[in-house]
Coordinates of C-alpha atoms in Angstrom, one line a residue:
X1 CA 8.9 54.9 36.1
X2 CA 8.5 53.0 39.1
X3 CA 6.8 50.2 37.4
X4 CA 9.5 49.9 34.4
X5 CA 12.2 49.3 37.2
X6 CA 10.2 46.4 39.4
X7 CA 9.4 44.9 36.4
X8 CA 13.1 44.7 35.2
X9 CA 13.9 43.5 39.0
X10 CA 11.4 40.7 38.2
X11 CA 13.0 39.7 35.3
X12 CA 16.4 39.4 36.5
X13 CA 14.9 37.1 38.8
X14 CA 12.9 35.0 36.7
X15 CA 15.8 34.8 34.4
X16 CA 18.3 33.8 37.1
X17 CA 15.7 31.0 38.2
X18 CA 15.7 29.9 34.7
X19 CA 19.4 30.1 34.4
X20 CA 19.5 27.7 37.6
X21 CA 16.3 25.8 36.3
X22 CA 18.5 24.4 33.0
X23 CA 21.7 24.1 34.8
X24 CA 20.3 21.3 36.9
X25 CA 18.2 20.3 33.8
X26 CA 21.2 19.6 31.6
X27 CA 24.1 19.2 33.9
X28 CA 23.7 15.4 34.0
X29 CA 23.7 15.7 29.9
X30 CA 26.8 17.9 30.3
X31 CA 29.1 15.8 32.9
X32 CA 28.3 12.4 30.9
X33 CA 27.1 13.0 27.9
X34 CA 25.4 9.7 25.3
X35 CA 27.9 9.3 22.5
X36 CA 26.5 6.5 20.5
X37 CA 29.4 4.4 19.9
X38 CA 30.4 1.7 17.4
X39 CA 33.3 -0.3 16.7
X40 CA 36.2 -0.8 14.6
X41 CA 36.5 -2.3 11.1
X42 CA 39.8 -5.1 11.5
X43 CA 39.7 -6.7 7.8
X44 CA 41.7 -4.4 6.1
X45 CA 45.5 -2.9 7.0
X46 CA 44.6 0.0 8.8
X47 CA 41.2 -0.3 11.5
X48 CA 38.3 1.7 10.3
X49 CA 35.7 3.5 12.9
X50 CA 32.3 2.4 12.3
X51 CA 29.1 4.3 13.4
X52 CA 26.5 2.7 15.3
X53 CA 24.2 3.9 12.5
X54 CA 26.1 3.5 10.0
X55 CA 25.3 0.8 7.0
X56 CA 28.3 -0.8 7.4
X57 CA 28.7 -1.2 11.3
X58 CA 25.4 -3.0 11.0
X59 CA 26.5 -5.0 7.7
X60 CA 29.3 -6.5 10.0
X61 CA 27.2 -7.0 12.7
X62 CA 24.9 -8.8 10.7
X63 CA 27.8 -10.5 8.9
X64 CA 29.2 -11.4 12.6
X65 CA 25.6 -13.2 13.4
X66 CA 26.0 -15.5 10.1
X67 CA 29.7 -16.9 11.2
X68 CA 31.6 -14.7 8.5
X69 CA 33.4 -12.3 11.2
X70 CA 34.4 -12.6 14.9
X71 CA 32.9 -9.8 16.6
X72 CA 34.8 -9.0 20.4
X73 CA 32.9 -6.6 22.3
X74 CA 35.4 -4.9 24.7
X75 CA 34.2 -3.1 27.3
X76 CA 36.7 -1.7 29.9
X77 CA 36.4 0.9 32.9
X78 CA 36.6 4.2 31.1
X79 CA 35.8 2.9 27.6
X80 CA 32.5 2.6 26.0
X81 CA 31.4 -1.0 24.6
X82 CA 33.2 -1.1 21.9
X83 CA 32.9 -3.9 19.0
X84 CA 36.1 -4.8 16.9
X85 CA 35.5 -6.9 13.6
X86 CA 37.8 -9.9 12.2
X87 CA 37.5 -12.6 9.9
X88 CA 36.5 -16.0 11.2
X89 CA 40.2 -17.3 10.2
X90 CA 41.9 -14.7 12.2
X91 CA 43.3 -16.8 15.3
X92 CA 42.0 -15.4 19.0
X93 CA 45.2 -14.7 20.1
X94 CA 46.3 -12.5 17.1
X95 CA 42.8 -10.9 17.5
X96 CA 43.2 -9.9 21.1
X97 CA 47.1 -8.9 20.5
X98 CA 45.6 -6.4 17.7
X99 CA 43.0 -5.3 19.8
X100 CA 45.9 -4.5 22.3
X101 CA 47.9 -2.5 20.5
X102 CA 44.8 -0.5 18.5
X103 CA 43.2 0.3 22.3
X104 CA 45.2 3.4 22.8
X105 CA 43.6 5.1 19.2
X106 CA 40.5 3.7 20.9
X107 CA 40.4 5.4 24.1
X108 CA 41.9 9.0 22.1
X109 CA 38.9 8.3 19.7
X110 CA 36.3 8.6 22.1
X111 CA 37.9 10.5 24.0
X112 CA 37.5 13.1 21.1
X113 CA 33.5 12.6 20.3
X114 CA 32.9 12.7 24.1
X115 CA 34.7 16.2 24.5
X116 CA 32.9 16.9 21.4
X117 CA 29.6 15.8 22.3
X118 CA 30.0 17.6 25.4
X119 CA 30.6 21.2 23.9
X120 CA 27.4 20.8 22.0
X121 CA 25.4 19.6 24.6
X122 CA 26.9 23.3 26.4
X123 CA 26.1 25.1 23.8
X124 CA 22.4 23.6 23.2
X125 CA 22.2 24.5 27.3
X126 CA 23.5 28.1 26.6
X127 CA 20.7 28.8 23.5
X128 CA 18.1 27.0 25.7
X129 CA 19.2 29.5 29.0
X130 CA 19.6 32.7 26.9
X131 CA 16.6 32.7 24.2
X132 CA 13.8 32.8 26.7
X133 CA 14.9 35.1 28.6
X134 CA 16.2 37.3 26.0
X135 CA 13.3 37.7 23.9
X136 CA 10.8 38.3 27.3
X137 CA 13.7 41.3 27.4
X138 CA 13.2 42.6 24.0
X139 CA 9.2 42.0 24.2
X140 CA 8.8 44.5 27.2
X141 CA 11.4 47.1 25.6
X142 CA 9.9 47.0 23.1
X143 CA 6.1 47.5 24.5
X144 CA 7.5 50.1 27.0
X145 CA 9.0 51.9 23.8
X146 CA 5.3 52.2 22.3
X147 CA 3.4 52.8 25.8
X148 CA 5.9 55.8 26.1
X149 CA 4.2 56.8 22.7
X150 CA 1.3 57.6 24.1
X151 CA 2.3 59.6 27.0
X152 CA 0.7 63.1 26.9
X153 CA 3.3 65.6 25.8
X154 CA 3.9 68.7 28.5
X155 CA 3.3 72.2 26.5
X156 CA 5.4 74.5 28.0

């Protein structure tokens, strides 16, 4: 009995090491986490997000580089580079005025994908800190349970 109890010991050490092992790992991931961020669609009424990845985000960009759209890239303390897309007959000063007014929406829009970036970065921390440890648990339960099979049985 001895044995089953030091090795349990063991692994509640080993598993808080582990615990403490992908807390530093990930708590950089966790405080700041990458959002890959794109811009804002200003053609039509109401601005559209664009992905990064997305067809169109990169359509616009590429439509930018060929002198069809004015792309600003805003970046501001507390804001991610952002890229906001007008025509080429749009005048600068009603570009930047829109830009303005559309920065609040901005700021609550990634404010949202960071928070939610963030939770799944915590929760791909929490599967990475539990599984290990977890299945070494149910591995020697379940080897104890057959060794204790084999145990001579006491005839009384």
């Amino acid at each position: 009995m001895a044995w089953g109890r030091g090795l349990f010991r063991v692994w509640i050490v080993l598993t808080a090491l582990w615990f403490i092992a992908v807390g530093v790992t990930m708590r950089e991931s966790i405080a700041d986490p990458y959002v890959n961020w794109g811009g804002f669609d200003m053609v039509r009424d109401t601005p559209n997000y664009l992905e990064q990845d997305d067809a169109s985000f990169i359509l616009y960009k590429g439509l930018a580089e060929k002198k069809v759209f004015t792309e600003y890239e805003i970046e501001s303390e507390g804001l991610w580079p952002t890229s906001f897309f007008f025509l080429n007959t749009v005048p600068e000063e009603k570009a930047q005025k829109e830009i303005k007014e559309l920065m609040p929406r901005v700021v609550a829009t990634q404010t949202a994908m960071i928070r939610k970036k963030r939770w799944e970065t915590l929760q791909e921390a929490a599967m990475m800190a539990l599984s290990p440890p977890t299945c070494i648990l149910v591995l020697g339960l379940v080897l104890r349970w057959a060794l204790i099979g084999f145990r001579p049985k006491l005839i009384m």
